[in-house]
Tab-separated table of C-alpha atoms in Angstrom:
chain	number	residue	atom	x	y	z
A	1	MET	CA	-37.129	-64.758	-30.963
A	2	LYS	CA	-33.806	-64.442	-30.008
A	3	THR	CA	-33.158	-60.771	-31.643
A	4	LYS	CA	-36.551	-59.405	-30.110
A	5	THR	CA	-35.291	-60.465	-27.243
A	6	ILE	CA	-32.136	-58.856	-27.185
A	7	ILE	CA	-33.654	-55.784	-28.831
A	8	TYR	CA	-36.013	-55.870	-26.208
A	9	LEU	CA	-33.382	-56.025	-23.107
A	10	LEU	CA	-31.180	-53.023	-24.841
A	11	LEU	CA	-34.418	-50.949	-25.098
A	12	LEU	CA	-34.925	-51.466	-21.589
A	13	CYS	CA	-31.905	-50.582	-20.435
A	14	PHE	CA	-31.207	-47.891	-22.295
A	15	THR	CA	-35.334	-46.532	-21.225
A	16	TYR	CA	-34.695	-47.397	-17.859
A	17	ASN	CA	-31.774	-45.783	-17.191
A	18	LEU	CA	-33.045	-42.717	-19.034
A	19	VAL	CA	-36.281	-42.693	-16.333
A	20	LEU	CA	-33.832	-42.789	-13.237
A	21	ALA	CA	-31.475	-40.271	-15.097
A	22	GLN	CA	-28.450	-43.004	-14.518
A	23	GLU	CA	-24.635	-42.670	-15.088
A	24	LEU	CA	-24.366	-46.000	-16.881
A	25	VAL	CA	-25.217	-46.927	-20.052
A	26	CYS	CA	-25.100	-50.416	-21.776
A	27	ASP	CA	-25.034	-51.728	-24.894
A	28	THR	CA	-24.998	-55.190	-26.349
A	29	VAL	CA	-22.018	-56.645	-28.102
A	30	PRO	CA	-23.088	-58.833	-30.881
A	31	VAL	CA	-21.985	-62.509	-30.326
A	32	ASP	CA	-21.574	-65.136	-32.741
A	33	LYS	CA	-24.321	-67.927	-32.990
A	34	SER	CA	-22.363	-70.408	-32.920
A	35	THR	CA	-20.620	-70.212	-29.509
A	36	ILE	CA	-22.401	-71.153	-26.580
A	37	CYS	CA	-22.052	-70.895	-22.774
A	38	SER	CA	-20.063	-74.040	-21.787
A	39	LEU	CA	-20.106	-74.090	-18.726
A	40	GLY	CA	-23.153	-76.751	-17.622
A	41	GLU	CA	-26.117	-78.021	-19.707
A	42	THR	CA	-28.551	-75.693	-18.061
A	43	ASP	CA	-25.863	-72.383	-17.221
A	44	ALA	CA	-26.556	-69.079	-19.006
A	45	CYS	CA	-23.383	-66.875	-19.777
A	46	ILE	CA	-23.099	-63.218	-19.588
A	47	THR	CA	-20.057	-61.676	-19.824
A	48	ILE	CA	-19.550	-57.656	-19.052
A	49	ILE	CA	-16.833	-55.689	-19.698
A	50	ALA	CA	-15.687	-52.667	-18.569
A	51	ASP	CA	-13.242	-49.508	-18.273
A	52	LYS	CA	-11.190	-50.240	-14.828
A	53	SER	CA	-12.122	-47.042	-13.486
A	54	LEU	CA	-15.703	-47.502	-13.232
A	55	GLU	CA	-15.030	-50.514	-10.368
A	56	LEU	CA	-18.214	-52.053	-10.862
A	57	GLY	CA	-20.616	-54.329	-8.454
A	58	PHE	CA	-24.001	-56.242	-8.525
A	59	ARG	CA	-26.421	-56.937	-7.374
A	60	SER	CA	-29.448	-60.168	-8.132
A	61	THR	CA	-33.134	-60.829	-6.681
A	62	ASN	CA	-31.946	-63.966	-7.298
A	63	GLU	CA	-28.741	-65.355	-6.318
A	64	ASN	CA	-25.792	-64.172	-3.880
A	65	LEU	CA	-22.625	-62.392	-5.573
A	66	GLU	CA	-19.982	-65.863	-4.958
A	67	ASP	CA	-23.248	-67.923	-6.671
A	68	PHE	CA	-22.991	-65.893	-9.721
A	69	LEU	CA	-19.541	-64.274	-10.344
A	70	SER	CA	-17.279	-66.624	-11.725
A	71	ASN	CA	-13.997	-64.580	-12.692
A	72	LYS	CA	-12.577	-61.373	-13.678
A	73	GLU	CA	-10.302	-60.682	-16.117
A	74	ASN	CA	-8.288	-57.244	-16.536
A	75	ILE	CA	-7.242	-57.214	-20.970
A	76	GLY	CA	-5.898	-53.705	-21.691
A	77	SER	CA	-8.121	-50.871	-19.790
A	78	LYS	CA	-10.799	-52.727	-19.420
A	79	VAL	CA	-12.025	-55.305	-17.192
A	80	HIS	CA	-14.672	-58.533	-17.825
A	81	TYR	CA	-16.705	-59.826	-15.720
A	82	TYR	CA	-17.477	-63.400	-16.184
A	83	LEU	CA	-21.221	-64.318	-14.693
A	84	HIS	CA	-23.606	-67.167	-14.561
A	85	PHE	CA	-26.820	-67.928	-13.447
A	86	LYS	CA	-29.128	-70.699	-13.411
A	87	THR	CA	-31.810	-71.190	-16.079
A	88	THR	CA	-34.516	-73.887	-13.998
A	89	PRO	CA	-36.943	-72.919	-12.060
A	90	PRO	CA	-36.761	-71.046	-9.477
A	91	TYR	CA	-33.625	-69.171	-9.913
A	92	ASN	CA	-35.155	-67.961	-13.847
A	93	PHE	CA	-37.950	-66.306	-13.222
A	94	ASP	CA	-38.484	-62.204	-12.542
A	95	ARG	CA	-34.416	-62.097	-12.073
A	96	THR	CA	-33.812	-58.486	-11.761
A	97	PHE	CA	-29.784	-57.612	-11.741
A	98	GLU	CA	-27.844	-54.300	-10.231
A	99	VAL	CA	-25.003	-53.120	-11.965
A	100	PHE	CA	-23.296	-50.367	-9.972
A	101	THR	CA	-20.519	-48.433	-9.225
A	102	LYS	CA	-19.196	-46.908	-5.666
A	103	LYS	CA	-19.541	-43.206	-7.169
A	104	ASN	CA	-22.790	-43.868	-8.759
A	105	THR	CA	-26.169	-42.927	-7.020
A	106	ASN	CA	-28.424	-45.184	-8.760
A	107	PRO	CA	-27.454	-48.601	-10.248
A	108	LEU	CA	-27.858	-50.154	-13.787
A	109	VAL	CA	-30.339	-52.505	-13.757
A	110	LEU	CA	-30.238	-55.214	-16.133
A	111	ASP	CA	-33.328	-57.294	-16.569
A	112	LEU	CA	-31.945	-61.139	-16.790
A	113	SER	CA	-35.434	-63.031	-16.063
A	114	TYR	CA	-36.326	-66.260	-18.564
A	115	LEU	CA	-32.497	-66.957	-19.437
A	116	LEU	CA	-31.829	-69.897	-22.190
A	117	PRO	CA	-29.889	-72.585	-21.149
A	118	LYS	CA	-26.278	-72.786	-23.166
A	119	GLU	CA	-27.401	-68.579	-23.817
A	120	LEU	CA	-24.520	-66.028	-24.024
A	121	ARG	CA	-24.920	-62.368	-24.313
A	122	ILE	CA	-22.002	-59.704	-24.275
A	123	TYR	CA	-22.748	-56.284	-22.538
A	124	SER	CA	-20.046	-53.235	-22.948
A	125	ILE	CA	-20.859	-50.947	-20.049
A	126	THR	CA	-20.161	-47.409	-20.250
A	127	ALA	CA	-20.295	-44.726	-18.299
A	128	ILE	CA	-22.378	-40.864	-19.007
A	129	PRO	CA	-19.430	-37.667	-19.109
A	130	CYS	CA	-19.815	-35.841	-16.435
A	131	TYR	CA	-16.803	-33.772	-15.335
A	132	ASP	CA	-16.201	-31.831	-18.905
A	133	PRO	CA	-20.363	-29.939	-18.785
A	134	VAL	CA	-20.164	-29.569	-14.946
A	135	PHE	CA	-16.567	-28.352	-14.796
A	136	ARG	CA	-17.279	-25.432	-18.411
A	137	GLU	CA	-20.410	-24.479	-16.075
A	138	GLY	CA	-18.382	-23.633	-13.202
A	139	ASN	CA	-16.419	-22.158	-15.528
A	140	THR	CA	-19.036	-20.123	-16.656
A	141	LEU	CA	-20.200	-19.153	-13.086
A	142	PHE	CA	-16.612	-17.840	-12.268
A	143	LEU	CA	-15.863	-15.747	-15.406
A	144	ALA	CA	-19.323	-13.990	-14.576
A	145	GLY	CA	-18.239	-13.186	-11.461
A	146	LYS	CA	-20.909	-15.679	-9.867
A	147	TYR	CA	-18.974	-17.251	-7.561
A	148	ARG	CA	-20.800	-18.974	-4.519
A	149	ALA	CA	-22.978	-20.884	-7.911
A	150	ALA	CA	-19.779	-22.244	-9.532
A	151	ARG	CA	-18.112	-23.018	-6.375
A	152	GLU	CA	-20.945	-25.862	-6.348
A	153	LYS	CA	-20.417	-26.790	-9.601
A	154	TYR	CA	-17.222	-27.453	-8.667
A	155	VAL	CA	-18.142	-29.559	-5.501
A	156	ASN	CA	-20.629	-31.129	-8.026
A	157	ALA	CA	-17.386	-31.846	-10.511
A	158	GLN	CA	-15.866	-33.653	-7.258
A	159	SER	CA	-18.116	-36.631	-7.040
A	160	CYS	CA	-17.690	-36.840	-10.953
A	161	PHE	CA	-16.544	-40.746	-11.201
A	162	ASP	CA	-14.412	-38.890	-14.216
A	163	ALA	CA	-13.048	-36.434	-12.251
A	164	PRO	CA	-9.105	-35.872	-12.969
A	165	LEU	CA	-6.820	-36.285	-9.669
A	166	ASP	CA	-4.841	-33.439	-10.297
A	167	GLY	CA	-6.350	-30.843	-7.919
A	168	GLU	CA	-7.550	-28.545	-10.053
A	169	LEU	CA	-11.243	-28.630	-8.888
A	170	GLU	CA	-8.969	-28.249	-5.067
A	171	LYS	CA	-7.493	-25.577	-6.451
A	172	LYS	CA	-10.234	-23.910	-7.679
A	173	ILE	CA	-12.528	-23.999	-4.471
A	174	VAL	CA	-9.472	-23.050	-2.270
A	175	GLN	CA	-9.522	-19.785	-5.151
A	176	ILE	CA	-13.498	-19.035	-4.608
A	177	ASP	CA	-13.008	-19.251	-0.839
A	178	SER	CA	-10.620	-16.144	-1.713
A	179	ILE	CA	-12.059	-13.917	-3.682
A	180	MET	CA	-15.471	-14.204	-1.647
A	181	ALA	CA	-12.664	-13.347	1.871
A	182	TRP	CA	-11.261	-10.763	-0.595
A	183	ILE	CA	-14.759	-9.551	-1.860
A	184	GLU	CA	-15.801	-9.079	2.345
A	185	LYS	CA	-12.707	-7.631	3.097
A	186	ALA	CA	-13.055	-4.965	0.803
A	187	ASP	CA	-16.792	-4.089	0.534
A	188	GLU	CA	-15.790	-3.334	4.602
A	189	SER	CA	-12.679	-1.025	3.847
A	190	THR	CA	-14.631	0.482	1.538
A	191	LEU	CA	-17.572	0.923	4.472
A	192	LEU	CA	-14.453	2.187	6.739
A	193	LEU	CA	-13.071	5.523	4.569
A	194	ASP	CA	-9.972	2.683	3.880
A	195	TYR	CA	-9.960	3.403	-0.129
A	196	ASN	CA	-5.713	1.623	-0.890
A	197	THR	CA	-7.418	-1.486	1.631
A	198	ALA	CA	-10.352	-1.676	-0.464
A	199	ILE	CA	-8.476	-0.856	-4.019
A	200	THR	CA	-5.889	-3.770	-2.949
A	201	TYR	CA	-8.489	-6.597	-2.770
A	202	TYR	CA	-10.385	-5.580	-5.540
A	203	TRP	CA	-6.616	-5.528	-7.726
A	204	LYS	CA	-6.145	-8.850	-6.560
A	205	ILE	CA	-9.603	-10.593	-7.560
A	206	ILE	CA	-9.263	-8.441	-11.037
A	207	LEU	CA	-5.801	-10.456	-11.584
A	208	VAL	CA	-6.885	-13.890	-11.113
A	209	ASN	CA	-10.952	-13.238	-12.888
A	210	SER	CA	-10.181	-9.635	-14.848
A	211	PHE	CA	-13.805	-10.910	-16.979
A	212	ASP	CA	-15.564	-9.494	-13.298
A	213	GLN	CA	-16.887	-6.582	-14.977
A	214	GLN	CA	-18.974	-5.551	-11.547
A	215	VAL	CA	-15.106	-6.003	-9.471
A	216	VAL	CA	-13.574	-3.730	-12.168
A	217	ASN	CA	-16.539	-1.574	-11.690
A	218	LYS	CA	-16.460	-1.484	-7.727
A	219	ARG	CA	-12.611	-0.657	-8.311
A	220	ASN	CA	-12.683	1.984	-10.540
A	221	ALA	CA	-15.833	3.972	-8.293
A	222	VAL	CA	-13.309	3.424	-4.967
A	223	ILE	CA	-10.114	5.122	-7.034
A	224	GLN	CA	-12.764	8.217	-7.219
A	225	LYS	CA	-13.581	8.249	-4.191
A	226	GLN	CA	-10.157	8.162	-3.130
A	227	MET	CA	-9.281	11.002	-5.221
A	228	ALA	CA	-11.662	13.133	-3.496
A	229	HIS	CA	-10.533	11.896	-0.355
A	230	CYS	CA	-6.909	12.898	-0.560
A	231	ASN	CA	-7.654	16.227	-2.268
A	232	LYS	CA	-10.033	16.678	0.629
A	233	CYS	CA	-7.048	15.763	3.293
A	234	LEU	CA	-4.641	18.116	1.819
A	235	ILE	CA	-7.051	20.876	2.047
A	236	THR	CA	-8.232	19.914	5.752
A	237	ALA	CA	-4.446	19.342	6.897
A	238	ASP	CA	-3.046	22.432	5.160
A	239	LYS	CA	-5.653	24.733	6.606
A	240	TYR	CA	-4.228	22.992	10.138
A	241	HIS	CA	-0.409	23.292	8.846
A	242	LYS	CA	-1.225	27.705	8.360
A	243	GLU	CA	-3.081	27.520	11.641
A	244	GLY	CA	-0.458	26.035	13.914
A	245	GLU	CA	-2.497	22.834	14.268
A	246	TYR	CA	0.388	20.511	13.975
A	247	ASP	CA	-0.591	17.631	15.622
A	248	ARG	CA	-3.845	17.370	13.603
A	249	ALA	CA	-2.138	18.699	10.817
A	250	MET	CA	-0.019	15.926	10.710
A	251	GLU	CA	-2.738	12.989	11.564
A	252	ILE	CA	-4.325	13.878	8.499
A	253	TYR	CA	-1.189	14.191	6.120
A	254	GLN	CA	-0.267	10.806	7.046
A	255	ARG	CA	-4.074	9.609	6.792
A	256	ALA	CA	-3.656	10.479	3.030
A	257	ILE	CA	-0.243	8.522	2.894
A	258	ASN	CA	-1.567	5.452	4.201
A	259	GLN	CA	-4.395	5.998	1.682
A	260	ASP	CA	-1.261	5.702	-1.201
A	261	CYS	CA	-2.540	9.343	-2.864
A	262	ASN	CA	-1.299	10.310	-6.240
A	263	ASN	CA	1.105	12.819	-4.834
A	264	LYS	CA	2.535	11.184	-1.907
A	265	LYS	CA	5.147	12.519	-1.982
A	266	ASP	CA	3.776	16.205	-1.528
A	267	PHE	CA	2.489	14.819	1.954
A	268	LEU	CA	5.410	13.519	3.328
A	269	ALA	CA	7.709	16.805	2.434
A	270	LYS	CA	4.709	18.686	4.062
A	271	ILE	CA	4.686	15.908	7.448
A	272	ASP	CA	8.759	16.377	7.824
A	273	GLU	CA	8.093	20.260	7.827
A	274	VAL	CA	5.360	19.603	9.962
A	275	LYS	CA	7.677	17.164	12.341
A	276	LYS	CA	10.136	20.198	12.314
A	277	ARG	CA	7.748	22.719	13.404
A	278	ILE	CA	6.442	20.405	16.103
A	279	GLU	CA	9.900	19.676	17.326
A	280	SER	CA	10.887	23.554	16.903
A	281	ARG	CA	8.240	24.138	19.183
A	282	LYS	CA	9.354	21.688	21.740
A	283	ASN	CA	12.275	22.265	21.968
A	284	LYS	CA	11.681	26.389	21.708
A	285	TYR	CA	14.985	26.080	18.766
A	286	ARG	CA	13.688	29.555	17.505
A	287	VAL	CA	15.537	32.924	18.847
A	288	PHE	CA	14.620	36.601	18.810
A	289	THR	CA	16.609	38.832	20.786
A	290	TYR	CA	16.810	42.318	20.496
A	291	GLU	CA	20.232	44.084	20.738
A	292	LEU	CA	22.789	47.128	22.014
A	293	GLY	CA	25.658	47.528	19.789
A	294	LEU	CA	28.465	49.425	21.880
A	295	ASN	CA	31.800	50.791	20.852
A	296	LYS	CA	34.039	50.143	23.674
A	297	LEU	CA	33.451	48.634	27.143
A	298	GLU	CA	35.487	51.593	28.814
A	299	ASN	CA	34.068	54.496	27.494
A	300	PRO	CA	30.880	52.916	25.862
A	301	ASP	CA	28.893	54.835	22.971
A	302	LEU	CA	26.090	53.551	22.315
A	303	MET	CA	25.967	53.636	18.354
A	304	LEU	CA	23.527	50.421	17.522
A	305	PRO	CA	20.764	51.307	19.360
A	306	ILE	CA	18.209	49.739	16.696
A	307	SER	CA	19.203	45.845	15.647
A	308	PHE	CA	17.863	43.082	16.224
A	309	SER	CA	18.659	38.508	15.382
A	310	THR	CA	16.657	35.685	14.639
A	311	GLY	CA	17.464	32.402	14.042
A	312	LYS	CA	17.693	28.621	14.363
A	313	TYR	CA	19.930	27.254	17.447
A	314	LEU	CA	19.531	23.282	17.452
A	315	ASP	CA	20.476	20.635	19.778
A	316	TYR	CA	22.270	18.310	17.467
A	317	LYS	CA	22.725	19.857	14.707
A	318	VAL	CA	24.169	23.474	13.025
A	319	GLY	CA	22.287	25.827	12.830
A	320	GLY	CA	21.429	28.973	11.293
A	321	TYR	CA	20.945	33.074	11.947
A	322	PHE	CA	20.577	36.588	10.538
A	323	THR	CA	21.160	40.105	12.092
A	324	PHE	CA	19.971	43.412	10.970
A	325	VAL	CA	22.125	46.642	12.670
A	326	THR	CA	21.397	50.393	12.553
A	327	ASN	CA	20.901	53.874	14.307
A	328	PRO	CA	19.144	56.984	14.143
A	329	ALA	CA	21.334	58.933	11.628
A	330	PHE	CA	20.929	56.356	8.908
A	331	PHE	CA	17.302	57.623	8.652
A	332	ASN	CA	18.495	61.333	9.204
A	333	MET	CA	20.787	60.911	6.414
A	334	LEU	CA	17.659	59.806	4.515
A	335	ARG	CA	16.282	63.384	5.689
A	336	SER	CA	19.302	65.193	4.785
A	337	ASP	CA	19.031	66.212	8.605
A	338	TYR	CA	23.150	67.044	8.493
A	339	SER	CA	24.027	67.584	11.936
A	340	LYS	CA	22.522	64.221	13.136
A	341	ALA	CA	23.282	62.152	10.071
A	342	MET	CA	26.756	62.081	11.303
A	343	GLN	CA	27.861	57.973	11.342
A	344	ALA	CA	24.712	57.129	9.743
A	345	ASP	CA	25.363	53.007	10.262
A	346	ILE	CA	23.776	49.841	8.819
A	347	GLY	CA	24.587	45.924	8.752
A	348	ILE	CA	23.984	43.003	8.138
A	349	SER	CA	25.761	39.791	9.213
A	350	PHE	CA	24.752	36.052	8.942
A	351	GLY	CA	26.488	32.922	9.758
A	352	MET	CA	26.130	29.430	11.922
A	353	ASN	CA	25.640	28.470	15.354
A	354	PHE	CA	26.406	24.808	17.135
A	355	ARG	CA	25.697	23.748	20.532
A	356	PRO	CA	29.645	22.785	22.050
A	357	ILE	CA	28.121	20.948	24.773
A	358	LYS	CA	25.050	18.361	23.098
A	359	PRO	CA	22.084	17.236	25.353
A	360	LYS	CA	23.047	13.667	25.383
A	361	ILE	CA	26.499	14.082	27.659
A	362	THR	CA	24.616	17.130	30.030
A	363	LYS	CA	21.545	19.434	28.725
A	364	TYR	CA	22.608	21.887	31.890
A	365	VAL	CA	24.785	23.710	29.453
A	366	PRO	CA	22.136	25.550	26.968
A	367	LEU	CA	25.178	27.381	26.151
A	368	TRP	CA	25.186	27.860	22.015
A	369	LEU	CA	28.447	29.470	20.204
A	370	HIS	CA	27.623	31.199	16.734
A	371	PHE	CA	29.895	33.159	14.369
A	372	GLY	CA	29.418	34.931	11.017
A	373	THR	CA	30.013	37.146	8.845
A	374	GLY	CA	28.795	40.434	6.916
A	375	TYR	CA	28.357	43.594	5.693
A	376	THR	CA	28.284	47.244	6.782
A	377	PHE	CA	28.014	50.900	5.271
A	378	MET	CA	28.272	53.479	7.184
A	379	GLY	CA	27.843	57.308	5.932
A	380	ALA	CA	30.206	60.525	6.338
A	381	TYR	CA	29.609	63.991	4.980
A	382	VAL	CA	32.228	65.660	3.335
A	383	TYR	CA	32.627	69.059	2.277
A	384	LYS	CA	35.833	71.093	0.763
A	385	ASP	CA	37.752	74.053	2.097
A	386	ALA	CA	39.365	77.267	0.095
A	387	SER	CA	42.143	75.076	-0.337
A	388	GLY	CA	39.848	72.902	-1.887
A	389	GLU	CA	40.716	69.957	0.642
A	390	ASP	CA	38.257	67.506	1.612
A	391	ILE	CA	37.158	67.840	4.743
A	392	ARG	CA	35.021	65.570	7.206
A	393	TYR	CA	32.163	67.165	8.330
A	394	ASP	CA	32.241	65.837	12.405
A	395	GLY	CA	28.952	68.450	13.378
A	396	GLY	CA	28.709	71.996	14.920
A	397	ASP	CA	27.875	74.830	12.290
A	398	LEU	CA	26.969	74.268	9.234
A	399	PRO	CA	29.909	74.559	6.106
A	400	ASP	CA	28.874	77.468	3.360
A	401	ALA	CA	29.950	74.752	1.044
A	402	LYS	CA	28.235	72.093	-0.316
A	403	LEU	CA	27.962	68.913	1.937
A	404	LYS	CA	28.282	65.342	0.176
A	405	VAL	CA	27.875	61.995	1.337
A	406	VAL	CA	30.793	59.509	1.052
A	407	PRO	CA	29.925	55.840	1.721
A	408	TYR	CA	32.418	54.245	3.622
A	409	HIS	CA	32.038	49.911	3.737
A	410	ALA	CA	33.784	47.283	6.222
A	411	ILE	CA	32.877	43.435	6.015
A	412	PRO	CA	31.998	42.278	9.553
A	413	PHE	CA	33.581	38.944	11.300
A	414	GLU	CA	32.184	38.217	14.199
A	415	THR	CA	31.568	35.411	16.638
A	416	GLY	CA	30.008	35.250	20.125
A	417	VAL	CA	27.519	33.302	22.810
A	418	LEU	CA	23.757	32.892	23.351
A	419	ILE	CA	22.380	31.451	26.607
A	420	LYS	CA	19.108	29.830	27.061
A	421	ILE	CA	17.432	29.827	30.653
A	422	LYS	CA	13.867	28.773	29.566
A	423	ARG	CA	12.381	30.882	27.368
A	424	LEU	CA	14.616	33.524	27.842
A	425	ALA	CA	17.928	33.655	25.589
A	426	LEU	CA	20.697	36.147	26.327
A	427	ARG	CA	22.580	36.877	23.881
A	428	TYR	CA	26.573	38.628	22.961
A	429	THR	CA	28.352	38.796	20.416
A	430	PHE	CA	31.699	40.468	19.690
A	431	GLN	CA	32.590	42.397	15.972
A	432	TYR	CA	35.726	43.447	14.328
A	433	ARG	CA	34.816	45.406	11.323
A	434	PHE	CA	37.749	45.600	8.740
A	435	ALA	CA	37.607	48.379	6.660
A	436	THR	CA	38.298	48.513	3.133
A	437	GLU	CA	39.711	51.892	2.935
A	438	LEU	CA	42.318	53.082	6.350
A	439	ASP	CA	41.539	55.782	7.031
A	440	THR	CA	38.523	55.163	7.459
A	441	ARG	CA	38.861	52.472	10.052
A	442	GLU	CA	38.910	54.515	13.405
A	443	TYR	CA	35.892	55.818	12.027
A	444	MET	CA	34.197	53.079	11.681
A	445	SER	CA	34.617	51.765	14.940
A	446	PRO	CA	36.656	48.625	13.935
A	447	TYR	CA	35.076	46.297	17.898
A	448	VAL	CA	31.292	46.800	18.316
A	449	HIS	CA	29.935	44.608	21.679
A	450	SER	CA	26.892	43.944	20.936
A	451	PHE	CA	24.476	42.172	24.065
A	452	GLY	CA	21.079	40.951	22.762
A	453	ILE	CA	17.812	39.770	25.034
A	454	GLY	CA	15.233	37.861	23.936
A	455	ILE	CA	12.655	34.984	23.650
A	456	CYS	CA	12.743	31.490	22.415
A	457	TYR	CA	9.788	29.719	20.918
């Protein structure tokens, strides 16, 4: 009879617990038949053994807690609860006994009705593991990129009695909140054509969860869009650059740089070039002048009517210039028009310029000094007289003897000033020509004064 009662109670314990899907389960611990309850002639003893982490509580339909809980004792990692119940009517009729924990929604019910006097029962109560399966489900959903469902699993795992207190779940939940925020920002940035920001957020997600194939596909698609966007920016910006719309070109170049394009260095170089052009246009650094060259100021002889100079005259840095000079006699020499080809002159010069009084001192002295050198070529015609001596042809009647061209060479050294008046430029240059042959010095006019007028742009 006693064995049947124990089996019945055990089956009832498991069945009731399964139906209600409770987390607690109980098992009956075998008791020696000679061991009896010694608290009284009419009392029955119940001992419940459970892990300390469960923190059990008890309720009885027939008694108050202080009436049946005798004592509890810690033995190792277990707690032994010692209970006693009356077996005399009416206490012993239809008694229902509930065991619960603080984290347990539904209690575990034990049927303790009709206890026998001096009867001793021992129950071992454990909890069905909760944390591990729920945590694993959350991890599976997380790796699959189903972050909202994974978060719910992690939140549920927090309520498990066996959840660890190491803060891992809290970290997982915070991580998921960050990932969902990153996805939202990445998708929004893609719609706004801010591909670099979108790629940055997608990369952050992939670093946390490299198995999220959906995010990987999104990142790859955005990279392709970024490349197409960069190429379009380059084509459009170059078009504006060539058309002289520098502000618009600068804006598009900068947009490409902000997108961190692969050819970012090229865009930076183009921006530097555009900045220089904008600054040059704003401050009118470039100067072009048309110049006239005279050999003497007292008795001037217009010897270089075809001459121009171009260069950059910067406010703070050293600039450069280039000058080209010639005269009609040079072209007549090419046509072998001897009488008009005397002193055929052509030359170039180049050098540096600087502003001696900087704008930060005063902006009312727009004056630049320049100096340089170059090369001068002058052609002369020579013929042999009856004695065989070389005679330079200086014009007049052409001799019967054959004329030949003799080149004269010189190295010019020059210096001068340039003044800017709004868009107008006035330039003066003094040049000394160092003839390579002494007997050609006077013929080449060693001193040249050039006066130029032009524009700043």
